[in-house]
mmCIF file of C-alpha atoms in Angstrom:
data_model
loop_
_atom_site.group_PDB
_atom_site.id
_atom_site.type_symbol
_atom_site.label_atom_id
_atom_site.label_comp_id
_atom_site.label_asym_id
_atom_site.label_seq_id
_atom_site.Cartn_x
_atom_site.Cartn_y
_atom_site.Cartn_z
ATOM 1 C CA MET A 1 -19.853 35.328 -8.840
ATOM 2 C CA LEU A 2 -20.052 34.373 -4.499
ATOM 3 C CA ALA A 3 -22.006 30.912 -5.820
ATOM 4 C CA THR A 4 -19.616 30.203 -8.438
ATOM 5 C CA GLY A 5 -16.591 30.622 -5.998
ATOM 6 C CA SER A 6 -18.215 29.366 -3.172
ATOM 7 C CA VAL A 7 -19.114 25.661 -5.643
ATOM 8 C CA ALA A 8 -15.992 26.187 -7.462
ATOM 9 C CA MET A 9 -14.241 26.017 -3.729
ATOM 10 C CA ALA A 10 -16.582 23.301 -2.427
ATOM 11 C CA ALA A 11 -15.452 20.949 -5.605
ATOM 12 C CA ALA A 12 -11.939 21.655 -4.125
ATOM 13 C CA SER A 13 -12.441 20.995 -0.615
ATOM 14 C CA LEU A 14 -14.321 17.647 -1.427
ATOM 15 C CA TYR A 15 -11.050 16.599 -4.176
ATOM 16 C CA TYR A 16 -8.369 17.557 -1.795
ATOM 17 C CA ALA A 17 -10.063 15.064 1.340
ATOM 18 C CA THR A 18 -10.711 12.118 -0.725
ATOM 19 C CA PHE A 19 -7.603 12.009 -3.308
ATOM 20 C CA ALA A 20 -4.442 14.270 -1.404
ATOM 21 C CA VAL A 21 -2.354 11.794 0.254
ATOM 22 C CA ARG A 22 -1.462 13.574 3.268
ATOM 23 C CA SER A 23 -5.434 14.921 3.388
ATOM 24 C CA GLN A 24 -6.509 14.439 7.290
ATOM 25 C CA TRP A 25 -9.708 15.984 6.262
ATOM 26 C CA LEU A 26 -11.693 12.722 6.920
ATOM 27 C CA GLY A 27 -9.747 10.826 8.745
ATOM 28 C CA ARG A 28 -5.629 9.267 10.446
ATOM 29 C CA THR A 29 -4.023 8.455 7.867
ATOM 30 C CA TYR A 30 -0.361 7.444 7.693
ATOM 31 C CA TRP A 31 1.991 9.438 3.768
ATOM 32 C CA ARG A 32 5.210 9.282 5.392
ATOM 33 C CA GLY A 33 7.358 7.152 8.944
ATOM 34 C CA ARG A 34 9.692 7.982 11.098
ATOM 35 C CA ARG A 35 11.950 11.043 9.640
ATOM 36 C CA ASP A 36 14.498 10.239 12.840
ATOM 37 C CA ARG A 37 16.538 7.288 11.194
ATOM 38 C CA ASN A 38 17.725 6.796 7.765
ATOM 39 C CA ALA A 39 14.445 3.667 6.359
ATOM 40 C CA VAL A 40 12.535 3.505 4.496
ATOM 41 C CA ALA A 41 9.604 1.236 4.043
ATOM 42 C CA LEU A 42 9.326 -0.756 1.279
ATOM 43 C CA THR A 43 5.084 -1.141 -0.186
ATOM 44 C CA PHE A 44 3.856 -3.094 -3.172
ATOM 45 C CA ASP A 45 -0.881 -2.822 -4.048
ATOM 46 C CA ASP A 46 -2.593 -5.332 -6.135
ATOM 47 C CA GLY A 47 -1.378 -8.172 -5.694
ATOM 48 C CA PRO A 48 -0.857 -10.782 -5.278
ATOM 49 C CA SER A 49 -0.334 -12.434 -8.925
ATOM 50 C CA PRO A 50 3.327 -14.563 -10.034
ATOM 51 C CA ASP A 51 4.718 -11.472 -10.354
ATOM 52 C CA THR A 52 4.691 -11.453 -6.281
ATOM 53 C CA GLU A 53 6.625 -14.578 -6.672
ATOM 54 C CA ARG A 54 9.415 -13.209 -8.418
ATOM 55 C CA ILE A 55 9.427 -10.314 -6.286
ATOM 56 C CA LEU A 56 9.875 -12.581 -3.329
ATOM 57 C CA ASP A 57 12.952 -13.344 -4.578
ATOM 58 C CA VAL A 58 13.966 -10.787 -5.128
ATOM 59 C CA LEU A 59 13.648 -9.273 -1.794
ATOM 60 C CA GLY A 60 14.716 -12.536 -0.096
ATOM 61 C CA ALA A 61 18.226 -12.479 -2.135
ATOM 62 C CA HIS A 62 18.630 -8.871 -0.390
ATOM 63 C CA GLU A 63 17.532 -9.375 2.618
ATOM 64 C CA ALA A 64 15.015 -6.908 2.242
ATOM 65 C CA GLY A 65 11.452 -6.611 4.043
ATOM 66 C CA ALA A 66 7.742 -4.888 2.602
ATOM 67 C CA THR A 67 4.304 -5.210 3.008
ATOM 68 C CA PHE A 68 1.987 -6.056 0.785
ATOM 69 C CA PHE A 69 -1.176 -4.709 0.508
ATOM 70 C CA MET A 70 -3.344 -7.610 -0.822
ATOM 71 C CA VAL A 71 -6.763 -7.258 -2.619
ATOM 72 C CA GLY A 72 -9.215 -9.516 -1.228
ATOM 73 C CA ARG A 73 -9.972 -12.758 -4.568
ATOM 74 C CA GLU A 74 -5.965 -12.163 -6.105
ATOM 75 C CA VAL A 75 -5.509 -13.492 -2.966
ATOM 76 C CA GLU A 76 -8.664 -15.875 -3.754
ATOM 77 C CA SER A 77 -7.116 -16.622 -7.255
ATOM 78 C CA PHE A 78 -2.983 -17.190 -5.871
ATOM 79 C CA PRO A 79 -3.758 -17.851 -1.838
ATOM 80 C CA GLY A 80 -0.260 -19.508 -2.314
ATOM 81 C CA ILE A 81 2.333 -16.840 -2.877
ATOM 82 C CA ALA A 82 -0.551 -15.012 -0.560
ATOM 83 C CA GLN A 83 0.845 -17.582 2.201
ATOM 84 C CA ARG A 84 4.871 -17.198 1.125
ATOM 85 C CA VAL A 85 4.370 -12.825 1.195
ATOM 86 C CA LEU A 86 4.028 -14.521 4.911
ATOM 87 C CA ALA A 87 6.075 -17.425 5.787
ATOM 88 C CA GLU A 88 8.759 -14.663 3.848
ATOM 89 C CA GLY A 89 8.387 -12.034 6.330
ATOM 90 C CA HIS A 90 6.809 -9.147 5.179
ATOM 91 C CA GLU A 91 3.644 -7.488 6.317
ATOM 92 C CA VAL A 92 0.658 -7.780 4.884
ATOM 93 C CA GLY A 93 -2.149 -4.568 4.431
ATOM 94 C CA ASN A 94 -5.808 -4.222 2.941
ATOM 95 C CA HIS A 95 -6.543 -3.216 -0.633
ATOM 96 C CA SER A 96 -10.412 -3.957 -1.413
ATOM 97 C CA TYR A 97 -11.836 -7.101 -2.415
ATOM 98 C CA SER A 98 -11.905 -5.611 -6.149
ATOM 99 C CA HIS A 99 -10.012 -2.716 -6.338
ATOM 100 C CA PRO A 100 -12.724 0.355 -6.976
ATOM 101 C CA SER A 101 -12.852 4.051 -6.007
ATOM 102 C CA TYR A 102 -14.444 4.030 -2.569
ATOM 103 C CA LEU A 103 -15.956 7.690 -4.536
ATOM 104 C CA PHE A 104 -18.272 6.026 -6.451
ATOM 105 C CA GLN A 105 -19.246 3.350 -2.803
ATOM 106 C CA ARG A 106 -22.631 3.161 -1.905
ATOM 107 C CA ALA A 107 -20.821 3.467 1.678
ATOM 108 C CA SER A 108 -22.989 -0.896 2.122
ATOM 109 C CA GLU A 109 -20.375 -1.485 0.224
ATOM 110 C CA THR A 110 -16.996 0.481 0.457
ATOM 111 C CA HIS A 111 -17.803 -1.896 4.095
ATOM 112 C CA ALA A 112 -18.276 -4.904 2.338
ATOM 113 C CA GLN A 113 -15.491 -4.417 0.131
ATOM 114 C CA ILE A 114 -12.842 -3.878 3.353
ATOM 115 C CA ARG A 115 -15.108 -6.859 5.524
ATOM 116 C CA ARG A 116 -14.487 -9.217 3.331
ATOM 117 C CA THR A 117 -10.797 -8.252 1.996
ATOM 118 C CA GLN A 118 -10.368 -8.653 6.197
ATOM 119 C CA SER A 119 -12.350 -12.140 6.052
ATOM 120 C CA VAL A 120 -10.284 -13.847 2.983
ATOM 121 C CA ILE A 121 -6.648 -12.597 4.106
ATOM 122 C CA ALA A 122 -7.130 -14.235 7.501
ATOM 123 C CA GLU A 123 -8.603 -17.051 5.890
ATOM 124 C CA THR A 124 -6.108 -17.974 3.519
ATOM 125 C CA ILE A 125 -2.959 -17.047 5.562
ATOM 126 C CA GLY A 126 -3.187 -16.820 9.014
ATOM 127 C CA VAL A 127 -3.525 -13.069 10.454
ATOM 128 C CA ARG A 128 -5.855 -9.936 10.380
ATOM 129 C CA PRO A 129 -3.722 -6.603 8.879
ATOM 130 C CA GLN A 130 -3.933 -3.997 10.853
ATOM 131 C CA ILE A 131 -3.943 -1.418 7.901
ATOM 132 C CA ALA A 132 -5.162 -0.823 5.222
ATOM 133 C CA ARG A 133 -4.553 1.045 1.647
ATOM 134 C CA PRO A 134 -7.549 2.137 -0.326
ATOM 135 C CA PRO A 135 -8.006 1.494 -4.147
ATOM 136 C CA TYR A 136 -6.156 4.790 -5.791
ATOM 137 C CA GLY A 137 -5.816 6.343 -2.314
ATOM 138 C CA VAL A 138 -9.054 7.632 -1.873
ATOM 139 C CA ARG A 139 -10.792 7.331 1.270
ATOM 140 C CA THR A 140 -13.434 9.112 1.882
ATOM 141 C CA PRO A 141 -15.915 9.349 5.233
ATOM 142 C CA ALA A 142 -17.634 5.491 4.723
ATOM 143 C CA TYR A 143 -14.504 4.302 3.629
ATOM 144 C CA PHE A 144 -13.415 5.471 7.968
ATOM 145 C CA ARG A 145 -15.704 4.281 8.709
ATOM 146 C CA ALA A 146 -15.059 0.419 8.085
ATOM 147 C CA THR A 147 -11.826 0.765 8.983
ATOM 148 C CA ARG A 148 -12.502 1.903 11.835
ATOM 149 C CA ALA A 149 -14.952 0.060 12.593
ATOM 150 C CA LEU A 150 -12.416 -2.733 12.066
ATOM 151 C CA ASP A 151 -9.182 -1.700 13.747
ATOM 152 C CA LEU A 152 -7.901 -0.513 11.011
ATOM 153 C CA GLN A 153 -4.841 2.334 10.340
ATOM 154 C CA THR A 154 -4.917 4.060 6.861
ATOM 155 C CA VAL A 155 -1.847 4.107 5.174
ATOM 156 C CA GLN A 156 -0.772 6.253 2.292
ATOM 157 C CA TRP A 157 2.421 6.547 0.543
ATOM 158 C CA ASP A 158 5.155 10.322 -0.538
ATOM 159 C CA VAL A 159 7.082 8.257 -3.207
ATOM 160 C CA ALA A 160 6.006 6.701 -5.593
ATOM 161 C CA GLY A 161 7.635 4.385 -8.993
ATOM 162 C CA PHE A 162 5.290 4.960 -11.221
ATOM 163 C CA ASP A 163 4.921 1.807 -12.397
ATOM 164 C CA TRP A 164 1.776 1.874 -13.349
ATOM 165 C CA LYS A 165 2.994 2.917 -16.829
ATOM 166 C CA ARG A 166 4.752 2.317 -19.781
ATOM 167 C CA ILE A 167 8.254 3.241 -18.092
ATOM 168 C CA THR A 168 11.096 1.665 -17.954
ATOM 169 C CA PRO A 169 12.835 -0.377 -15.438
ATOM 170 C CA ARG A 170 15.304 2.692 -14.749
ATOM 171 C CA GLN A 171 12.372 4.851 -14.872
ATOM 172 C CA ILE A 172 11.075 3.308 -12.162
ATOM 173 C CA ALA A 173 14.080 3.309 -9.767
ATOM 174 C CA ASP A 174 14.975 7.077 -10.435
ATOM 175 C CA ASN A 175 11.098 8.000 -10.258
ATOM 176 C CA VAL A 176 11.599 6.098 -6.582
ATOM 177 C CA LEU A 177 15.125 7.152 -5.940
ATOM 178 C CA ARG A 178 14.882 10.820 -6.921
ATOM 179 C CA LYS A 179 12.553 11.752 -4.167
ATOM 180 C CA ALA A 180 13.204 9.241 -1.458
ATOM 181 C CA ARG A 181 14.453 10.214 1.920
ATOM 182 C CA PRO A 182 14.673 8.905 5.729
ATOM 183 C CA GLY A 183 11.189 7.717 7.055
ATOM 184 C CA SER A 184 9.476 7.946 2.730
ATOM 185 C CA ILE A 185 6.512 5.211 2.007
ATOM 186 C CA ILE A 186 7.501 3.874 -0.594
ATOM 187 C CA LEU A 187 4.395 2.308 -3.654
ATOM 188 C CA LEU A 188 5.029 0.004 -6.076
ATOM 189 C CA HIS A 189 2.563 -3.054 -7.726
ATOM 190 C CA ASP A 190 2.956 -6.745 -7.010
ATOM 191 C CA GLY A 191 -0.194 -6.905 -9.644
ATOM 192 C CA ASP A 192 -2.549 -5.183 -12.058
ATOM 193 C CA SER A 193 -5.720 -4.403 -10.715
ATOM 194 C CA ALA A 194 -6.879 -4.619 -14.373
ATOM 195 C CA GLY A 195 -5.148 -8.229 -14.672
ATOM 196 C CA LYS A 196 -3.588 -6.622 -18.042
ATOM 197 C CA ASN A 197 -0.301 -5.687 -17.276
ATOM 198 C CA SER A 198 2.887 -8.269 -16.194
ATOM 199 C CA ARG A 199 5.204 -6.275 -12.999
ATOM 200 C CA LYS A 200 7.910 -7.296 -15.030
ATOM 201 C CA ASN A 201 9.952 -3.493 -15.502
ATOM 202 C CA THR A 202 8.641 -3.633 -11.514
ATOM 203 C CA VAL A 203 10.509 -6.687 -10.590
ATOM 204 C CA GLU A 204 13.952 -5.265 -12.915
ATOM 205 C CA ALA A 205 13.637 -1.964 -10.464
ATOM 206 C CA LEU A 206 13.914 -3.636 -7.898
ATOM 207 C CA PRO A 207 16.954 -4.907 -7.750
ATOM 208 C CA LEU A 208 18.308 -1.504 -8.699
ATOM 209 C CA ILE A 209 15.929 0.404 -5.861
ATOM 210 C CA ILE A 210 17.409 -1.504 -3.126
ATOM 211 C CA ARG A 211 21.296 -0.744 -4.177
ATOM 212 C CA GLY A 212 20.102 2.368 -4.957
ATOM 213 C CA LEU A 213 18.580 3.257 -1.407
ATOM 214 C CA ARG A 214 21.814 0.934 0.771
ATOM 215 C CA ASP A 215 24.120 3.365 -1.248
ATOM 216 C CA ARG A 216 22.938 6.006 -0.260
ATOM 217 C CA ASP A 217 22.798 4.132 3.506
ATOM 218 C CA LEU A 218 19.210 4.426 3.669
ATOM 219 C CA GLU A 219 17.351 1.408 5.831
ATOM 220 C CA ILE A 220 14.618 -0.736 4.122
ATOM 221 C CA ALA A 221 12.749 -1.598 7.139
ATOM 222 C CA PRO A 222 9.191 -3.460 8.296
ATOM 223 C CA LEU A 223 6.624 -0.091 7.832
ATOM 224 C CA SER A 224 5.373 -0.852 11.218
ATOM 225 C CA GLN A 225 9.272 0.452 12.679
ATOM 226 C CA LEU A 226 8.099 3.540 10.803
ATOM 227 C CA LEU A 227 4.758 4.528 12.353
ATOM 228 C CA PRO A 228 4.564 5.498 14.586
ATOM 229 C CA GLU A 229 5.224 3.142 17.993
ATOM 230 C CA LYS A 230 2.312 1.239 18.599
ATOM 231 C CA THR A 231 0.260 2.092 15.560
ATOM 232 C CA TYR A 232 0.377 -1.760 14.656
ATOM 233 C CA GLU A 233 2.691 -4.360 16.206
ATOM 234 C CA PRO A 234 2.007 -7.484 12.997
ATOM 235 C CA THR A 235 2.692 -10.284 14.970
ATOM 236 C CA LYS A 236 1.011 -9.545 18.088
ATOM 237 C CA GLY A 237 -2.282 -12.212 18.930
ATOM 238 C CA LYS A 238 -3.554 -11.699 15.629
ATOM 239 C CA ARG A 239 -2.736 -15.408 14.275
ATOM 240 C CA ILE A 240 -6.084 -16.905 14.110
ATOM 241 C CA HIS A 241 -4.803 -20.820 13.209
ATOM 242 C CA ASP A 242 -2.606 -21.321 15.910
#
């Protein structure tokens, strides 16, 4: 009985350390921003994709900034869209090269995924990311060794739109607005890692989200402004083609 209980406790601990968005057990992870400012950050994962352009159109029309955690192979597929993200003033992060779960990767492959994405993004848009978000939010010791070696800070989220589910734009917006608070880091998607679904509903939900946040006097701020001072500086000394 004691042995069984110990195994169960070890399994629960492993699950929490790797999957729990807020876990700090394996390494420093930012999952929400400062609470002393009425502001939130919008973040988008899994792009770029053709839907990214529609999201950029909405953000531009509402004068809102966001952070895009990009998948390396998608940057290779849509370099012009990745360049547009930066050109329009948005921040960029590393979201792996091919969107695997790091839990099932060898340490060398985890490092290669992150390092290759750094290179692809830097060569495509001229800026090397300083922040990373692991696919599915899964972190491992190998992941943190790789991000430390590449000087990357890990950013998760505390509010999700659940836009990967088959739900309506109104439901996506409600998922965000119901839980958003000062300092929230909001998770949405501008691409689909499996390449099966469009983000049409996310695009349609985005104006509802922006208006709903502002109706509650929540500013939409750059992610870098919500994290502790100097966690990262997205424009400082990172342009490599100037």
